[in-house]
């Protein structure tokens, strides 16, 4: 099984990217976890550019999602919402609408912010957009507030409560991906 991680923060030292690194360590040996770090290269969505072949970074994004059994998103909150570049990436990934690589894809959303609330509004908006796109959004939530206190100077997660919550979401995501694989195998049989 392959799981893709996508961080909504582009910056070096991002707490959200660090959260994905921590999540990556919680998957079992049978899961390959890959952090997708080309979001910055994805151009602004323009329907005139949404043609075949797609812009290179868009094709890479779509291929990365298509090749994964599940996607784990970690998002910061920018002005009570999802960072524009992440939403932009989702807009590209949502097309063509009938065959979107996110359709029926098991996805989970976690998030971190420097404030107290752990990007809960951004997470809610991201889940809403992903549901609209047709992804299977798993239930779990991890809201990492006061993010600078939860990681050490090397960016490693040091909060064991958060790690437990992360483990639950990771398990729910793997369960959803396993269920989808089993359903696909039944249809093929
Ligand atoms: C443009 C911008 C808007 C922000 N708006 C919010 C916000 O609405 N709520 C919040 O809790 N934090 C907000 N923040 C602070 C982010 O939570 C903080 O920068 C966080 O560390 C970003 O995540 P990262 O460490 O993964 O880059 C904002 C930061 C930026 C740069």
Short mmCIF file of C-alpha atoms and ligand atoms in Angstrom, two decimals:
data_model
loop_
_atom_site.label_atom_id
_atom_site.label_comp_id
_atom_site.label_asym_id
_atom_site.label_seq_id
_atom_site.Cartn_x
_atom_site.Cartn_y
_atom_site.Cartn_z
CA UNK A 1 0.00 0.00 0.00
CA UNK A 2 1.17 3.49 -0.79
CA UNK A 3 0.16 6.65 1.09
CA UNK A 4 0.97 10.14 -0.16
CA UNK A 5 1.52 13.05 2.22
CA UNK A 6 0.77 16.60 1.08
CA UNK A 7 1.56 19.60 3.26
CA UNK A 8 -0.31 22.85 2.73
CA UNK A 9 2.75 24.80 3.86
CA UNK A 10 5.55 25.46 1.41
CA UNK A 11 8.08 26.83 3.87
CA UNK A 12 11.21 25.12 5.17
CA UNK A 13 10.71 24.04 8.76
CA UNK A 14 6.94 23.87 8.41
CA UNK A 15 5.17 22.39 11.42
CA UNK A 16 2.67 20.79 9.08
CA UNK A 17 5.38 19.12 7.04
CA UNK A 18 6.97 17.97 10.29
CA UNK A 19 3.61 16.56 11.33
CA UNK A 20 3.55 14.52 8.14
CA UNK A 21 7.09 13.28 8.85
CA UNK A 22 5.85 12.13 12.27
CA UNK A 23 2.83 10.45 10.69
CA UNK A 24 5.06 8.72 8.17
CA UNK A 25 6.80 6.88 11.00
CA UNK A 26 3.49 5.49 12.26
CA UNK A 27 2.57 3.47 9.18
CA UNK A 28 3.36 -0.25 9.23
CA UNK A 29 6.15 -1.86 7.21
CA UNK A 30 3.65 -2.80 4.50
CA UNK A 31 2.91 0.87 3.78
CA UNK A 32 5.14 3.10 1.69
CA UNK A 33 4.72 6.72 2.75
CA UNK A 34 5.86 9.43 0.35
CA UNK A 35 5.86 13.15 1.01
CA UNK A 36 4.92 15.06 -2.16
CA UNK A 37 6.87 18.30 -2.19
CA UNK A 38 6.19 19.85 -5.59
CA UNK A 39 3.13 21.87 -4.61
CA UNK A 40 4.99 25.16 -5.10
CA UNK A 41 5.56 24.30 -8.77
CA UNK A 42 1.84 23.91 -9.52
CA UNK A 43 0.68 26.93 -11.55
CA UNK A 44 -2.45 28.93 -10.78
CA UNK A 45 -5.55 27.12 -11.98
CA UNK A 46 -6.67 28.42 -15.36
CA UNK A 47 -9.34 26.51 -17.22
CA UNK A 48 -7.68 27.53 -20.50
CA UNK A 49 -4.53 25.67 -19.38
CA UNK A 50 -6.50 22.63 -18.21
CA UNK A 51 -5.86 20.70 -21.41
CA UNK A 52 -4.08 17.53 -22.44
CA UNK A 53 -1.13 17.40 -21.85
CA UNK A 54 -1.47 19.13 -18.50
CA UNK A 55 1.24 21.47 -17.18
CA UNK A 56 4.15 19.37 -15.89
CA UNK A 57 3.66 19.90 -12.16
CA UNK A 58 -0.09 19.33 -12.53
CA UNK A 59 0.53 16.03 -14.31
CA UNK A 60 2.97 15.10 -11.53
CA UNK A 61 0.40 15.95 -8.86
CA UNK A 62 -2.33 13.96 -10.57
CA UNK A 63 0.02 11.01 -11.14
CA UNK A 64 1.20 11.07 -7.52
CA UNK A 65 -2.38 10.99 -6.23
CA UNK A 66 -3.46 8.38 -8.77
CA UNK A 67 -0.55 6.15 -7.76
CA UNK A 68 -1.38 6.33 -4.06
CA UNK A 69 -3.98 4.26 -2.21
CA UNK A 70 -4.64 7.12 0.19
CA UNK A 71 -3.61 10.71 0.82
CA UNK A 72 -2.84 12.39 4.14
CA UNK A 73 -3.07 16.18 4.11
CA UNK A 74 -1.61 18.47 6.78
CA UNK A 75 -2.78 22.03 6.54
CA UNK A 76 -1.96 25.29 8.26
CA UNK A 77 -4.65 27.91 8.60
CA UNK A 78 -4.26 31.10 6.60
CA UNK A 79 -6.86 33.70 7.53
CA UNK A 80 -9.25 31.07 8.84
CA UNK A 81 -9.05 29.04 5.66
CA UNK A 82 -6.95 26.68 3.54
CA UNK A 83 -3.68 28.12 2.14
CA UNK A 84 -4.29 29.22 -1.45
CA UNK A 85 -1.64 26.98 -2.99
CA UNK A 86 -3.13 23.87 -1.44
CA UNK A 87 -6.64 24.79 -2.58
CA UNK A 88 -5.19 25.55 -6.02
CA UNK A 89 -3.62 22.08 -6.16
CA UNK A 90 -6.94 20.50 -5.21
CA UNK A 91 -8.72 22.47 -7.94
CA UNK A 92 -6.34 20.99 -10.51
CA UNK A 93 -6.65 17.51 -9.02
CA UNK A 94 -10.45 17.77 -9.09
CA UNK A 95 -10.52 17.89 -12.91
CA UNK A 96 -11.61 16.25 -15.15
CA UNK A 97 -14.54 15.98 -12.80
CA UNK A 98 -15.77 12.53 -13.88
CA UNK A 99 -12.34 10.91 -13.64
CA UNK A 100 -10.69 13.01 -10.91
CA UNK A 101 -7.80 11.18 -9.27
CA UNK A 102 -9.34 12.12 -5.91
CA UNK A 103 -12.72 10.52 -6.64
CA UNK A 104 -13.34 7.79 -4.02
CA UNK A 105 -9.74 8.21 -2.80
CA UNK A 106 -9.44 7.69 0.96
CA UNK A 107 -8.05 10.91 2.44
CA UNK A 108 -7.44 12.27 5.93
CA UNK A 109 -6.78 15.79 7.14
CA UNK A 110 -4.65 16.93 10.07
CA UNK A 111 -3.28 20.37 10.82
CA UNK A 112 -1.05 22.57 12.91
CA UNK A 113 -1.00 26.26 13.72
CA UNK A 114 0.95 28.53 15.99
CA UNK A 115 -2.27 29.67 17.65
CA UNK A 116 -4.39 27.73 20.13
CA UNK A 117 -6.84 26.05 17.78
CA UNK A 118 -4.65 23.91 15.54
CA UNK A 119 -6.04 25.04 12.19
CA UNK A 120 -9.49 23.57 12.90
CA UNK A 121 -11.27 25.93 10.47
CA UNK A 122 -8.81 25.26 7.69
CA UNK A 123 -9.14 21.53 8.32
CA UNK A 124 -12.94 21.79 8.17
CA UNK A 125 -12.75 23.71 4.90
CA UNK A 126 -10.30 21.24 3.43
CA UNK A 127 -12.56 18.34 4.36
CA UNK A 128 -15.51 20.16 2.77
CA UNK A 129 -13.60 20.73 -0.49
CA UNK A 130 -12.34 17.14 -0.55
CA UNK A 131 -15.89 15.83 0.00
CA UNK A 132 -17.17 18.03 -2.81
CA UNK A 133 -14.47 16.60 -5.08
CA UNK A 134 -15.68 13.11 -4.21
CA UNK A 135 -12.85 11.88 -2.00
CA UNK A 136 -13.63 9.56 0.91
CA UNK A 137 -12.75 11.72 3.88
CA UNK A 138 -12.02 9.67 7.00
CA UNK A 139 -13.35 10.88 10.33
CA UNK A 140 -10.28 11.46 12.49
CA UNK A 141 -8.86 14.86 13.36
CA UNK A 142 -5.56 16.07 14.78
CA UNK A 143 -5.45 19.76 15.65
CA UNK A 144 -1.97 20.77 16.76
CA UNK A 145 -2.25 24.13 18.49
CA UNK A 146 0.78 26.07 19.77
CA UNK A 147 2.79 24.13 17.19
CA UNK A 148 6.25 25.49 18.11
CA UNK A 149 5.95 23.76 21.50
CA UNK A 150 5.13 20.34 20.00
CA UNK A 151 8.31 19.81 17.99
CA UNK A 152 11.96 19.90 18.99
CA UNK A 153 14.63 21.99 17.27
CA UNK A 154 15.06 19.26 14.66
CA UNK A 155 11.37 19.30 13.83
CA UNK A 156 10.62 16.00 15.55
CA UNK A 157 7.24 15.62 17.27
CA UNK A 158 7.71 15.57 21.05
CA UNK A 159 4.06 15.52 22.17
CA UNK A 160 2.94 11.95 22.86
CA UNK A 161 -0.78 12.84 23.01
CA UNK A 162 -0.56 14.27 19.52
CA UNK A 163 1.34 11.16 18.37
CA UNK A 164 -1.48 8.95 19.71
CA UNK A 165 -4.09 11.03 17.89
CA UNK A 166 -1.99 10.87 14.75
CA UNK A 167 -1.74 7.10 15.09
CA UNK A 168 -5.54 6.84 15.20
CA UNK A 169 -5.92 8.88 12.01
CA UNK A 170 -3.18 6.87 10.29
CA UNK A 171 -5.01 3.65 11.22
CA UNK A 172 -8.37 4.98 10.01
CA UNK A 173 -6.78 5.97 6.72
CA UNK A 174 -5.13 2.58 6.26
CA UNK A 175 -8.43 0.86 7.13
CA UNK A 176 -10.27 2.94 4.52
CA UNK A 177 -7.63 2.20 1.88
CA UNK A 178 -7.70 -1.52 2.74
CA UNK A 179 -11.51 -1.56 2.47
CA UNK A 180 -11.33 0.14 -0.92
CA UNK A 181 -8.71 -2.33 -2.15
CA UNK A 182 -10.88 -5.24 -0.97
CA UNK A 183 -13.96 -3.79 -2.70
CA UNK A 184 -11.93 -3.33 -5.90
CA UNK A 185 -10.68 -6.92 -5.72
CA UNK A 186 -14.28 -8.16 -5.33
CA UNK A 187 -15.43 -6.23 -8.39
CA UNK A 188 -12.48 -7.60 -10.39
CA UNK A 189 -13.21 -11.19 -9.31
C1 LIG B 1 -0.88 34.47 5.69
C2 LIG B 1 -1.02 33.81 7.03
C3 LIG B 1 -2.26 33.76 7.64
C4 LIG B 1 -2.43 33.12 8.87
N1 LIG B 1 -3.67 33.02 9.43
C5 LIG B 1 -3.84 32.26 10.54
C6 LIG B 1 -5.15 32.00 11.03
O1 LIG B 1 -6.15 32.44 10.50
N2 LIG B 1 -5.27 31.21 12.14
C7 LIG B 1 -4.17 30.67 12.76
O2 LIG B 1 -4.33 29.95 13.74
N3 LIG B 1 -2.91 30.91 12.31
C8 LIG B 1 -2.73 31.69 11.21
N4 LIG B 1 -1.47 31.90 10.72
C9 LIG B 1 -0.30 31.37 11.46
C10 LIG B 1 0.01 29.94 11.05
O3 LIG B 1 -0.74 29.09 11.86
C11 LIG B 1 1.50 29.66 11.27
O4 LIG B 1 2.26 30.49 10.40
C12 LIG B 1 1.84 28.20 11.04
O5 LIG B 1 3.08 27.95 11.60
C13 LIG B 1 1.85 27.85 9.58
O6 LIG B 1 2.09 26.48 9.43
P1 LIG B 1 3.53 25.89 9.02
O7 LIG B 1 4.38 25.95 10.26
O8 LIG B 1 3.23 24.50 8.60
O9 LIG B 1 4.10 26.75 7.93
C14 LIG B 1 -1.28 32.55 9.52
C15 LIG B 1 -0.03 32.63 8.89
C16 LIG B 1 0.10 33.24 7.67
C17 LIG B 1 1.46 33.27 7.00
#
